[in-house]
Short mmCIF file of C-alpha atoms in Angstrom, two decimals:
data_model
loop_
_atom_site.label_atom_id
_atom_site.label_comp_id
_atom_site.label_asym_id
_atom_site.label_seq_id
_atom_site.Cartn_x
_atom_site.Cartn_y
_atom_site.Cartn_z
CA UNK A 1 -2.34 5.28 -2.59
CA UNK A 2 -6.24 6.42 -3.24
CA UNK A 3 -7.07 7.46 -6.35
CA UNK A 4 -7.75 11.02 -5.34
CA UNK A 5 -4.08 11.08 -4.47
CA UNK A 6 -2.53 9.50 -7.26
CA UNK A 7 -4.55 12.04 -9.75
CA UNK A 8 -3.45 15.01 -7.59
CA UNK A 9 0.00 13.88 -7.84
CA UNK A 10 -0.14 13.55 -11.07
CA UNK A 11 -1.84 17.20 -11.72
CA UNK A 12 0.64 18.66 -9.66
CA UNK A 13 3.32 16.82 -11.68
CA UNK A 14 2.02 18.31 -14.96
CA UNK A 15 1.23 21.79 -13.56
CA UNK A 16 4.83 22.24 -12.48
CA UNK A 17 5.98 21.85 -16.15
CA UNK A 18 3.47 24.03 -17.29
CA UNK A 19 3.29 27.06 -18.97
CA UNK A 20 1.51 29.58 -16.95
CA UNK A 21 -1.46 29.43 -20.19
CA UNK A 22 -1.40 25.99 -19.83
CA UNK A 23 -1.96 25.58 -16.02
CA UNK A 24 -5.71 24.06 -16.36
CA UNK A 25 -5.26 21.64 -19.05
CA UNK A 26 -2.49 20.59 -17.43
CA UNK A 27 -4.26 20.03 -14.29
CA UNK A 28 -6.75 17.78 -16.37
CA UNK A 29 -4.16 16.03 -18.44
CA UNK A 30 -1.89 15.28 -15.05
CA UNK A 31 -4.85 14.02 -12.97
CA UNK A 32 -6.49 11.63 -15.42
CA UNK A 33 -2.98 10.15 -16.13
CA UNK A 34 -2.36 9.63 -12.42
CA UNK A 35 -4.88 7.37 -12.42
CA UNK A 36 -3.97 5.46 -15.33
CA UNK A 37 -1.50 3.51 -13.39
CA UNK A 38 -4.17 1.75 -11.23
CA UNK A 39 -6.27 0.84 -14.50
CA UNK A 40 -4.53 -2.80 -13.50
CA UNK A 41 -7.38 -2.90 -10.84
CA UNK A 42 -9.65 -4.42 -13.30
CA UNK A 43 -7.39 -7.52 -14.42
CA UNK A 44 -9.86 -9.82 -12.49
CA UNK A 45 -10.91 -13.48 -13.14
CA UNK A 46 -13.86 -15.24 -11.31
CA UNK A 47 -12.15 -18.72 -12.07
CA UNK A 48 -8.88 -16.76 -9.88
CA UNK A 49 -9.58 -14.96 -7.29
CA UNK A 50 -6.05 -14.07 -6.68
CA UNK A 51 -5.10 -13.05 -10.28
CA UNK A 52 -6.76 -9.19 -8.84
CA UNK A 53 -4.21 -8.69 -6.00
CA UNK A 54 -1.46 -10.41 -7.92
CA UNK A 55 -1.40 -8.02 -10.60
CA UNK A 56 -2.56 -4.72 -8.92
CA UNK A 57 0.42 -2.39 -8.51
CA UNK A 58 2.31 -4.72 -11.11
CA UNK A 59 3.90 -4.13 -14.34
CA UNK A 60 1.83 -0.28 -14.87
CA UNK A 61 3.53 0.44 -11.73
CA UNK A 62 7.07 0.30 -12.97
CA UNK A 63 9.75 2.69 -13.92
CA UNK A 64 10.17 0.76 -17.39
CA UNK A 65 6.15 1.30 -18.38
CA UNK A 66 5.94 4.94 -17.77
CA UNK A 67 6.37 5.81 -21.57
CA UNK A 68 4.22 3.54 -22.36
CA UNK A 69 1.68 4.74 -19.80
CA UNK A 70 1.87 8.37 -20.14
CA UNK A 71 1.07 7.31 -24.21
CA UNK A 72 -2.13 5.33 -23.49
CA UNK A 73 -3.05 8.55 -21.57
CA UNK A 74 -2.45 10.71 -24.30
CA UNK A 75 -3.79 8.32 -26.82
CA UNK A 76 -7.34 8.77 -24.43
CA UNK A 77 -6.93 12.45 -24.32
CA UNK A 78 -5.87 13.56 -27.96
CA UNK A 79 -9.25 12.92 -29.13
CA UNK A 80 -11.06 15.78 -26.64
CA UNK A 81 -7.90 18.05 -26.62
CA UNK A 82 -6.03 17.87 -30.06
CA UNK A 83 -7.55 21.21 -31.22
CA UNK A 84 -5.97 23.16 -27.71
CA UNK A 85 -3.04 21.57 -27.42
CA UNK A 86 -0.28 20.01 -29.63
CA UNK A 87 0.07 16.16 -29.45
CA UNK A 88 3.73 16.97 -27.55
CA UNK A 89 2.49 18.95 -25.27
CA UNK A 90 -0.25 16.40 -23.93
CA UNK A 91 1.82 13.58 -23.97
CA UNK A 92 4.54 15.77 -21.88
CA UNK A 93 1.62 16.25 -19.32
CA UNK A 94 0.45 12.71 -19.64
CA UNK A 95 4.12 11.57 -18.31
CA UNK A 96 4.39 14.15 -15.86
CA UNK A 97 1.29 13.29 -14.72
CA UNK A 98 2.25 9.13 -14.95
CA UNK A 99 5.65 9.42 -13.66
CA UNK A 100 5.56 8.86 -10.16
CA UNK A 101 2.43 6.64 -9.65
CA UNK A 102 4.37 3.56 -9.35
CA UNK A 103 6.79 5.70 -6.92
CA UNK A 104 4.26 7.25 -4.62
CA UNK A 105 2.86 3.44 -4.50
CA UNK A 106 6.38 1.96 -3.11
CA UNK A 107 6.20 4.87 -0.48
CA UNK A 108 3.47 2.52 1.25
CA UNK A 109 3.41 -0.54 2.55
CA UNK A 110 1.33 -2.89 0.54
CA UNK A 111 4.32 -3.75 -2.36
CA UNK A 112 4.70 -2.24 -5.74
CA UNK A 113 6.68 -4.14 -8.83
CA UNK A 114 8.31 -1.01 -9.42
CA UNK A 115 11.55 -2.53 -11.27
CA UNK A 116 9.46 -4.60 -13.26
CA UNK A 117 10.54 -6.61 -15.31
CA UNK A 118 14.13 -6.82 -14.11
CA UNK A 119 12.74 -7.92 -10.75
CA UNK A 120 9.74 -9.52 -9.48
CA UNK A 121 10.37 -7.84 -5.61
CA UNK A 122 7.45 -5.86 -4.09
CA UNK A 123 8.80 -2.93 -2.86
CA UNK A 124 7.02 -1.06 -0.03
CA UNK A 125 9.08 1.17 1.98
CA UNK A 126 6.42 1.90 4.56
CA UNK A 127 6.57 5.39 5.35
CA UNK A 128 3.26 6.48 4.68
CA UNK A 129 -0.32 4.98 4.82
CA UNK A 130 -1.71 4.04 1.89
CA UNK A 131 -4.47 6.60 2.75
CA UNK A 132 -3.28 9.99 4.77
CA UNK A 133 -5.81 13.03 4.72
CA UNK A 134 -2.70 15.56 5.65
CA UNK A 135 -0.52 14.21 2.19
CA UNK A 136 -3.46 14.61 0.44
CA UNK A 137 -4.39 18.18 1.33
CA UNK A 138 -0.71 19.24 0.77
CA UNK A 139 -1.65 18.27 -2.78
CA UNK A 140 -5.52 19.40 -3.32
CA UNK A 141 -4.68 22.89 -2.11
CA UNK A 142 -1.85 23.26 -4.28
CA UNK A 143 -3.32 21.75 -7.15
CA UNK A 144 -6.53 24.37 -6.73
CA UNK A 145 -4.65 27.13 -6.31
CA UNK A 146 -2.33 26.59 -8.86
CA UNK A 147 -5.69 26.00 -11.06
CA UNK A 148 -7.58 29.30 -9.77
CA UNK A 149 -4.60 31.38 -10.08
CA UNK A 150 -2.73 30.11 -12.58
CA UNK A 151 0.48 29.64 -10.78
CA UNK A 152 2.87 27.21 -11.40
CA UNK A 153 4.67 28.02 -8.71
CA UNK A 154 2.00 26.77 -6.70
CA UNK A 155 2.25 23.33 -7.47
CA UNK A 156 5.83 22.98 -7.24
CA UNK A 157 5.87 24.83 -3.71
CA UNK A 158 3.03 22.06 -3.05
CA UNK A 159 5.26 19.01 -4.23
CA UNK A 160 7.97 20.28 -2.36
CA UNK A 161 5.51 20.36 0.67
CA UNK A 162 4.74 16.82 0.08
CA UNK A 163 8.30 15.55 -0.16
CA UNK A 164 8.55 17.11 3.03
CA UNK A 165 6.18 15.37 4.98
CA UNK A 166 6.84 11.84 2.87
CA UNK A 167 10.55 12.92 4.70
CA UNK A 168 8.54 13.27 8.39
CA UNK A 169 6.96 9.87 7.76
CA UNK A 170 10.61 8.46 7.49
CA UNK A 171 11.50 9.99 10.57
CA UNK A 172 8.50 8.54 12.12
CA UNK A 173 9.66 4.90 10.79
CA UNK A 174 12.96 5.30 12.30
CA UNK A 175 11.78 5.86 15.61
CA UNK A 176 8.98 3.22 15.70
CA UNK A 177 11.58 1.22 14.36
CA UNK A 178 14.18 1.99 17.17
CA UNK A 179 11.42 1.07 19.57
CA UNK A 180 10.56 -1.91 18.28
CA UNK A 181 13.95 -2.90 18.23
CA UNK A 182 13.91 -2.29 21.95
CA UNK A 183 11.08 -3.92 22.93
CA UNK A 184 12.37 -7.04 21.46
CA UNK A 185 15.46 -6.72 23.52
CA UNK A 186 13.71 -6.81 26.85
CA UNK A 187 11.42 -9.67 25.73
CA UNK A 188 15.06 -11.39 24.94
CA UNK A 189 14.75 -11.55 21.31
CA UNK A 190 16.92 -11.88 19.05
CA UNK A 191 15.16 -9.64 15.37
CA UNK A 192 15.71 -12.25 12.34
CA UNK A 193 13.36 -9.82 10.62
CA UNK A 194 11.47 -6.59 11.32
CA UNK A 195 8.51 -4.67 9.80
CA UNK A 196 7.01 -1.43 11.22
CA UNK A 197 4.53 0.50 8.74
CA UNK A 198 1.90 3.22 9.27
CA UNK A 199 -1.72 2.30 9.97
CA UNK A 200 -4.09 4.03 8.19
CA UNK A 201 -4.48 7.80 7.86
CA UNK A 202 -1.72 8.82 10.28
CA UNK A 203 1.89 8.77 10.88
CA UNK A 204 1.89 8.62 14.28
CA UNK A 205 -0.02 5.10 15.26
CA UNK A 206 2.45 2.27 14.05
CA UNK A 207 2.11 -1.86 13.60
CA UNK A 208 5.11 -3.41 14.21
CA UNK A 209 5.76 -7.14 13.16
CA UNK A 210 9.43 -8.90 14.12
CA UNK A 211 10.18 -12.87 13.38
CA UNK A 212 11.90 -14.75 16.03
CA UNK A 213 12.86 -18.12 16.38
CA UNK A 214 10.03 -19.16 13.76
CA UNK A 215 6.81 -16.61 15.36
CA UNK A 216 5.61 -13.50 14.68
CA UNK A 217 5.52 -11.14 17.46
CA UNK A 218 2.91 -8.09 16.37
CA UNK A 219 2.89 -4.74 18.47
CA UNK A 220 1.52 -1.47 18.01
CA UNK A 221 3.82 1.71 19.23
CA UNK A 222 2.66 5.20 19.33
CA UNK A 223 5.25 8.02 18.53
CA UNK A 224 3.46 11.14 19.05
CA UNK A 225 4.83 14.26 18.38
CA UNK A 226 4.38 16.23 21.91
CA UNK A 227 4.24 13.21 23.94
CA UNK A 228 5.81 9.87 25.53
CA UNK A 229 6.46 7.12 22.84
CA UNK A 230 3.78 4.59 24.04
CA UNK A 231 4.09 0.69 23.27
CA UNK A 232 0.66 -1.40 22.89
CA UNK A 233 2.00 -5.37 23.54
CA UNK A 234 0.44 -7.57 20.93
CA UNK A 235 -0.02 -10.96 20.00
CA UNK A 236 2.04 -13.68 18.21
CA UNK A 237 1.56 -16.46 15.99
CA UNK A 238 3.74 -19.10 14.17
CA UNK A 239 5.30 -18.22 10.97
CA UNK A 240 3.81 -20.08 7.86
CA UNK A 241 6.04 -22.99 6.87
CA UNK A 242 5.11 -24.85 3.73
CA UNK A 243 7.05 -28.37 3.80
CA UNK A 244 5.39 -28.51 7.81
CA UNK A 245 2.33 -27.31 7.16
CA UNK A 246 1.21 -28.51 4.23
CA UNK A 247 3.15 -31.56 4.13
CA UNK A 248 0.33 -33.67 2.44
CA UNK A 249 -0.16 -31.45 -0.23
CA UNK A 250 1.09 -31.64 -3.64
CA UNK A 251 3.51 -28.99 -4.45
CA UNK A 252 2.28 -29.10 -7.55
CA UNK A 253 -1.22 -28.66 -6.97
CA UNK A 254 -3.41 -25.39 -8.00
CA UNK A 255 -3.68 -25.04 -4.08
CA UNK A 256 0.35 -25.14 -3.41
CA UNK A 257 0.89 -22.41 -6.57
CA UNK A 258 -1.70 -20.23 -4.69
CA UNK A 259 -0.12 -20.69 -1.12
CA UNK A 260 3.10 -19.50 -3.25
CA UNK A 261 1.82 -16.45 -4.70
CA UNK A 262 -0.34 -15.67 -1.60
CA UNK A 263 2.91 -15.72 0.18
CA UNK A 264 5.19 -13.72 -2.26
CA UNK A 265 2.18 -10.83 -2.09
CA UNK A 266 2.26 -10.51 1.75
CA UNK A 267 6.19 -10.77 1.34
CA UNK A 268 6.23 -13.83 3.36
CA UNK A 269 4.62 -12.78 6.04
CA UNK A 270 2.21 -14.83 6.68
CA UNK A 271 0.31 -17.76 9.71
CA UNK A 272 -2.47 -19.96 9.64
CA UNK A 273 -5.23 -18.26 11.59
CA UNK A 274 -7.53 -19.99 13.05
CA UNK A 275 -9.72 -17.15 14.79
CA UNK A 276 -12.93 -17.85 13.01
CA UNK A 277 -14.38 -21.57 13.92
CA UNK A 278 -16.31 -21.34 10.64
CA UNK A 279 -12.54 -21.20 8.89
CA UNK A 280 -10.53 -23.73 10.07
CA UNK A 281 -7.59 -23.15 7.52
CA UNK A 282 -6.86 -19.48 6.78
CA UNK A 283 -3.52 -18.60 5.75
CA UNK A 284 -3.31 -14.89 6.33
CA UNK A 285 -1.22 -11.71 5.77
CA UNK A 286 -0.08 -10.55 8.85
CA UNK A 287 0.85 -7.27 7.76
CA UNK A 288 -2.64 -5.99 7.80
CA UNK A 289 -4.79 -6.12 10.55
CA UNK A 290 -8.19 -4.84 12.35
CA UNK A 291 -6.18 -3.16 15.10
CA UNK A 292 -2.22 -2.67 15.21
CA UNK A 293 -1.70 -5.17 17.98
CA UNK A 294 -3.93 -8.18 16.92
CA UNK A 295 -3.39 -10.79 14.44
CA UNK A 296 -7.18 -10.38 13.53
CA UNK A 297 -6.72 -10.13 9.42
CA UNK A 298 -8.21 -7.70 6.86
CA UNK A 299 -7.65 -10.73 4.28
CA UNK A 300 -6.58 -14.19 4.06
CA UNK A 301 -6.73 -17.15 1.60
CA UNK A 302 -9.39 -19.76 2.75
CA UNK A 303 -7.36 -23.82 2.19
CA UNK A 304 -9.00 -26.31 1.56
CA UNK A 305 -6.91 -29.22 1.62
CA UNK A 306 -9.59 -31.44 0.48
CA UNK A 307 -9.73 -29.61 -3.22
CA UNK A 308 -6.22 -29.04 -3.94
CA UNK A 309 -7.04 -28.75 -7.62
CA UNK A 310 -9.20 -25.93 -6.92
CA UNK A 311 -8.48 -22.28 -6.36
CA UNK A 312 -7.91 -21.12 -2.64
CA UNK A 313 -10.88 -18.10 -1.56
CA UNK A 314 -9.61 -15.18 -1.31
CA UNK A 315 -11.64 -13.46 1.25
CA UNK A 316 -11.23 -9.98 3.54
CA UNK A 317 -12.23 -9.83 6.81
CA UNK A 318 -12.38 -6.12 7.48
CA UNK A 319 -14.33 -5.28 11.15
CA UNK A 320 -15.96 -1.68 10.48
CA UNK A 321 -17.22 -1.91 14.03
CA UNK A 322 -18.18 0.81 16.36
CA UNK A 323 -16.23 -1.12 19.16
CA UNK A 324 -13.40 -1.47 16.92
CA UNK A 325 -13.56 1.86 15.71
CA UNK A 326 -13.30 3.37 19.19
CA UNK A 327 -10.46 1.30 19.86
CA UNK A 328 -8.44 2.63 17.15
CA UNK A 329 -9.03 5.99 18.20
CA UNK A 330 -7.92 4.95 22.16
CA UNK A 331 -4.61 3.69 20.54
CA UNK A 332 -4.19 6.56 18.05
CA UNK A 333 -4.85 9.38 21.38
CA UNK A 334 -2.67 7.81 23.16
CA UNK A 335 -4.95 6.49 26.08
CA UNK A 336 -5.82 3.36 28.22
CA UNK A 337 -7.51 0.07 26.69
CA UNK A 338 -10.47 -0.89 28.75
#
């Protein structure tokens, strides 16, 4: 998730096994190791412009690093805090603090390596947005209040909170899910595979992405709370095949090795767009898009099968438009497309 998140997490981690005396530095310790995790943000290369979303939420993400990563933090810290609190005590904070940023990453939908290194599987588990305002003021007012008042109890009443709504955003899933499943009944589909995740900030606006008989179907339902479950019918577009599509290309190339890791990122769901004239060949992620119910992409892989000993172009394609903005907001309320 954000940053903001991930350190609140992470302060209301180390609050909670606090002693009451301890509450603030805790606070500090917690947040600043919460953000540790996403330190991986800066493995970057301008000769590989993948390398950056291949290794974000990667090996500091795991289970198996969190010792490791709650020691770097306290390695950072001991320096500023070594004559207020013990080296113990910090690093205790540190991996309260570290211990679930991997976790509260899988919660989302864009893939965490959190069983690194026994497996290289993304796991996203798409029950929450990888921003959401209401998750994150569960945490900020427990974390202050905790902090003001010195109360641990605070902060674990506020994780418990959190849990709580992370548990609403599964029952959320389920029902898109179910109506999803629906939908591709009366269409007379047959579901070889099925995604539904959250779009962004809410739990109530869903995308929903099913393969059958080699396309994509893409959808966006609405499951309100006080109100009629309301289905948006989307587009679809042919799944990406390799030995048909890029038949002419050498699987050995630089070019094929990117298609590969482009495709193991967007766990294999992925099409060749070709939306844009000015980008004849994009091979996008069809998870993501502008709006639920389109196949326009927030980022793709420009191929060039020309240079297939040169990197693919990594390139995002995010439309902050007013028209698309106000779109959003139609689907989100529940009302009428013009």
């Amino acid at each position: 998730m954000d940053l903001l998140t991930q350190g609140l997490l992470g302060a209301g981690m180390a609050q909670s096994g606090a002693r009451r005396d301890d509450v603030r530095l805790a606070a500090g310790v917690g947040f600043f190791a919460g953000l540790i995790a996403d330190a991986d943000i800066l493995i970057r290369s301008e000769n590989d412009p993948l390398l950056n979303i291949e290794f974000h939420r990667h090996f500091t993400h795991s289970i198996f690093f969190i010792p490791f990563g709650a020691l770097i933090a306290t390695l950072l810290l001991w320096p500023f805090l070594r004559k207020r609190l013990p080296f113990a005590r910090i690093y205790l904070f540190a991996f309260l603090g570290y211990c679930l940023s991997g976790v509260l990453d899988a919660f989302t939908s864009y893939g965490t390596h959190l069983l690194w290194p026994l497996s290289d599987a993304r796991i996203a588990l798409n029950m929450i947005s990888v921003i959401d305002p209401v998750f994150t003021l569960i945490l900020l007012t427990a974390v202050v209040v905790a902090f003001r008042k010195y109360a641990v109890t605070a902060a674990r009443v506020g994780l418990l909170l959190a849990a709580v709504y992370l548990s609403f955003g599964w029952m959320q899933l389920q029902r898109a899910e179910s109506i999803a499943e629906k939908l591709a009944v009366e269409r007379g589909h047959t579901i070889e595979r099925l995604l539904v995740k959250p779009t962004l900030a809410n739990l109530v606006l869903w995308r929903s992405i099913y393969q059958f008989d080699g396309q994509l179907y893409v959808d966006a339902v609405r499951v309100g709370l006080f109100s009629d479950v309301r289905v948006y019918p989307g587009d679809s577009i042919e799944l990406f095949d390799f030995s048909r599509d890029m038949r002419e290309l050498p699987v050995s190339s630089v070019l094929a090795g990117d298609i590969e890791r482009f495709t193991h990122f967007s766990d294999g769901l992925v099409a060749l767009w070709t939306g844009q004239p000015e980008h004849a060949e994009v091979l996008i992620d069809v998870r993501y898009s502008n709006l639920p119910m389109t196949l326009a992409p927030l980022w793709g892989i420009e191929i060039d099968m020309a240079q297939p000993e040169q990197h693919a172009k990594y390139t995002l394609y995010r439309d902050a438009s007013g028209e698309t903005r106000k779109k959003f907001m139609s689907l989100l309320m529940g009302q009428d497309l013009d």
